[in-house]
Amino acid sequence: MTTSNDKYDVVIVGGGPGGLSAGIYGARGRYKTLLLEKDVPGGQLLLTNEVENYPGFEEMVAGPDLMKAMENQAVKQGLEIRREEVKEIVFNEGANIIKTNKAEYCSKTVIVATGSIPRKLGVPGEDALRGKGVSYCATCDGAFFRNKVLAVVGGGDSAVEEALYLTRFASKVYIIHRRDELRAAKTSQQRVFKNEKIEMVWDSVVEEIVGDKLVSNAIVKNVRSGQTNSLDINGVFIYVGTIPVTDFLKSYDIFDKDGHIVTDIFMETKYKGVFGVGDVRADSARQVASAVGDGVTALLKAANRLIEL
Amino acid sequence: MSKMIEATNEIFEQEVMKNEGVVLVDFSAEWCGPCKKLLPTLEEISDEMADKIKVVHVDVDKCSDVAGKFGILSVPTLIIFKNGERVDESIGLVAKESLIEKIDAQL
């Protein structure tokens, strides 16, 4: 365990759009800024094929390309990025301690930008058949299902966009949704309803994913009629929301009931100089553009705090 | 410098199936974001454990025969082979520590 004696002005945890945006502003502001990322920067966008709603791109931009550009921009501005996993943060006004798997850092301010991970359905067969037809990443696994029958579970933007993406490979895609309307953006909804490969399974939940070695069918229950059907499928892609990543903050009471970090409008928690941005934050719009805004807002507020702290 | 071995169908046969030892095989693809996230971890393991194991990278597009043979339907998939037998596997991103535990269990 090494301890860095130099105190940082800002330590950012997580290298998605929120963290990198804070990093760009921090480095440009010539604050001593460090970004810690456990894998490689990019966040959930590394799982996203196309981004159509990030301002400034007339055509679609690939998620990984957008994130690589943000990372390159941050590095060019002089942001220090280290590949380390944060295990614990000890809040201490003006001198927070950030413990990673490799070192300990001291920082006047901390910006938590750790994002979220896919939520599981929590039904029998889901874990056992992971990688055998159960997937949480259409861009990763869609290509393995050429001319196969797939189901997508969920009704939000991710579910709908990934279902559309999967029609490139699959012969048929069911969208299984527990309500009778989608939450996704109207533009994508229209594409779904026009797409001949997609069939909606409304008012329904998956009760079990079945398969011997590979997924063969799903037991689907209509929540209105209570009737249960078996749907023959080769794969199921699950998009039923996300869980914020905050394990390393467990001992602090800064969360809402779903585990998101509660902040004020400057992204600051009740601990002075400690911020939460992007998907990990309560009330986040959960968009790339809003994460970018969160990151910038937090950094500018942090810069104010640096004068006091 | 990474010591990871880039597989072809022939190299896979030689380095994994006929290997008397422990081999960590990474099934991944160019177009897969999480695979890129996992790569630095695998490179570190291949360096740090170079005297104990081999790490082989299989591009599922270039080695579709091998990927098909092992029923790969998700990338990244990591399979640990011992004496040419599949002994453990994990799907998706995995923490370096837990991967090392899985490898150590086979050594």
mmCIF file of C-alpha atoms in Angstrom, chain A residues 37-44 46-47 64 83 85 87 101-102 130-135 137 139-145 165 214 234, chain B residues 29 31-38 40-42 44 60-61 67 70-77 86 89 91-97:
data_model
loop_
_atom_site.group_PDB
_atom_site.id
_atom_site.type_symbol
_atom_site.label_atom_id
_atom_site.label_comp_id
_atom_site.label_asym_id
_atom_site.label_seq_id
_atom_site.Cartn_x
_atom_site.Cartn_y
_atom_site.Cartn_z
ATOM 1 C CA GLU A 37 -11.369 4.147 -13.013
ATOM 2 C CA LYS A 38 -11.334 0.445 -12.222
ATOM 3 C CA ASP A 39 -11.418 -0.792 -15.825
ATOM 4 C CA VAL A 40 -10.992 1.581 -18.722
ATOM 5 C CA PRO A 41 -12.856 4.880 -19.100
ATOM 6 C CA GLY A 42 -16.141 4.814 -20.972
ATOM 7 C CA GLY A 43 -18.801 3.634 -18.568
ATOM 8 C CA GLN A 44 -22.079 2.172 -19.767
ATOM 9 C CA LEU A 46 -19.117 1.110 -23.997
ATOM 10 C CA LEU A 47 -22.173 -1.139 -24.185
ATOM 11 C CA PRO A 64 -17.335 3.721 -27.564
ATOM 12 C CA ARG A 83 -6.647 2.359 -13.314
ATOM 13 C CA GLU A 85 -10.587 0.404 -7.940
ATOM 14 C CA LYS A 87 -12.570 0.356 -2.028
ATOM 15 C CA ASN A 101 -6.805 -1.505 -4.355
ATOM 16 C CA LYS A 102 -3.338 0.004 -4.856
ATOM 17 C CA ARG A 130 -26.123 -16.353 -18.415
ATOM 18 C CA GLY A 131 -23.987 -16.501 -21.550
ATOM 19 C CA LYS A 132 -26.125 -19.389 -22.777
ATOM 20 C CA GLY A 133 -28.788 -17.095 -24.121
ATOM 21 C CA VAL A 134 -29.291 -14.707 -21.202
ATOM 22 C CA SER A 135 -27.587 -11.380 -21.834
ATOM 23 C CA CYS A 137 -25.633 -6.372 -23.601
ATOM 24 C CA THR A 139 -24.057 -4.892 -28.715
ATOM 25 C CA CYS A 140 -21.867 -7.590 -27.176
ATOM 26 C CA ASP A 141 -23.967 -10.635 -27.857
ATOM 27 C CA GLY A 142 -26.502 -9.790 -30.562
ATOM 28 C CA ALA A 143 -24.321 -11.084 -33.360
ATOM 29 C CA PHE A 144 -24.413 -14.603 -31.898
ATOM 30 C CA PHE A 145 -28.133 -14.813 -32.630
ATOM 31 C CA TYR A 165 -30.559 -3.185 -32.804
ATOM 32 C CA LEU A 214 -29.042 -23.182 -23.901
ATOM 33 C CA ASN A 234 -33.130 -18.724 -28.278
ATOM 34 C CA ALA B 29 -14.635 -9.514 -30.185
ATOM 35 C CA TRP B 31 -17.034 -4.792 -31.541
ATOM 36 C CA CYS B 32 -17.529 -5.533 -27.851
ATOM 37 C CA GLY B 33 -17.084 -2.646 -25.396
ATOM 38 C CA PRO B 34 -16.793 -4.696 -22.203
ATOM 39 C CA CYS B 35 -14.108 -6.834 -23.881
ATOM 40 C CA LYS B 36 -12.017 -3.690 -24.212
ATOM 41 C CA LYS B 37 -12.683 -2.913 -20.558
ATOM 42 C CA LEU B 38 -11.432 -6.347 -19.566
ATOM 43 C CA PRO B 40 -5.986 -4.373 -19.261
ATOM 44 C CA THR B 41 -6.866 -6.881 -16.496
ATOM 45 C CA LEU B 42 -5.961 -9.806 -18.745
ATOM 46 C CA GLU B 44 -1.745 -7.627 -16.188
ATOM 47 C CA VAL B 60 -14.644 -15.006 -31.993
ATOM 48 C CA ASP B 61 -14.932 -13.614 -35.523
ATOM 49 C CA ALA B 67 -16.038 -20.174 -30.435
ATOM 50 C CA PHE B 70 -17.343 -24.050 -26.845
ATOM 51 C CA GLY B 71 -20.829 -22.643 -27.325
ATOM 52 C CA ILE B 72 -19.850 -19.023 -26.883
ATOM 53 C CA LEU B 73 -22.989 -16.865 -26.951
ATOM 54 C CA SER B 74 -21.684 -13.936 -24.969
ATOM 55 C CA VAL B 75 -18.522 -11.895 -24.972
ATOM 56 C CA PRO B 76 -16.392 -11.532 -23.063
ATOM 57 C CA THR B 77 -16.389 -15.131 -21.831
ATOM 58 C CA ARG B 86 -12.569 -26.865 -19.406
ATOM 59 C CA GLU B 89 -15.657 -20.095 -16.676
ATOM 60 C CA ILE B 91 -19.128 -14.408 -18.341
ATOM 61 C CA GLY B 92 -18.941 -10.646 -18.656
ATOM 62 C CA LEU B 93 -16.693 -8.296 -16.759
ATOM 63 C CA VAL B 94 -14.934 -9.818 -13.799
ATOM 64 C CA ALA B 95 -12.749 -8.260 -11.110
ATOM 65 C CA LYS B 96 -9.058 -9.058 -11.276
ATOM 66 C CA GLU B 97 -9.014 -10.426 -7.719
#
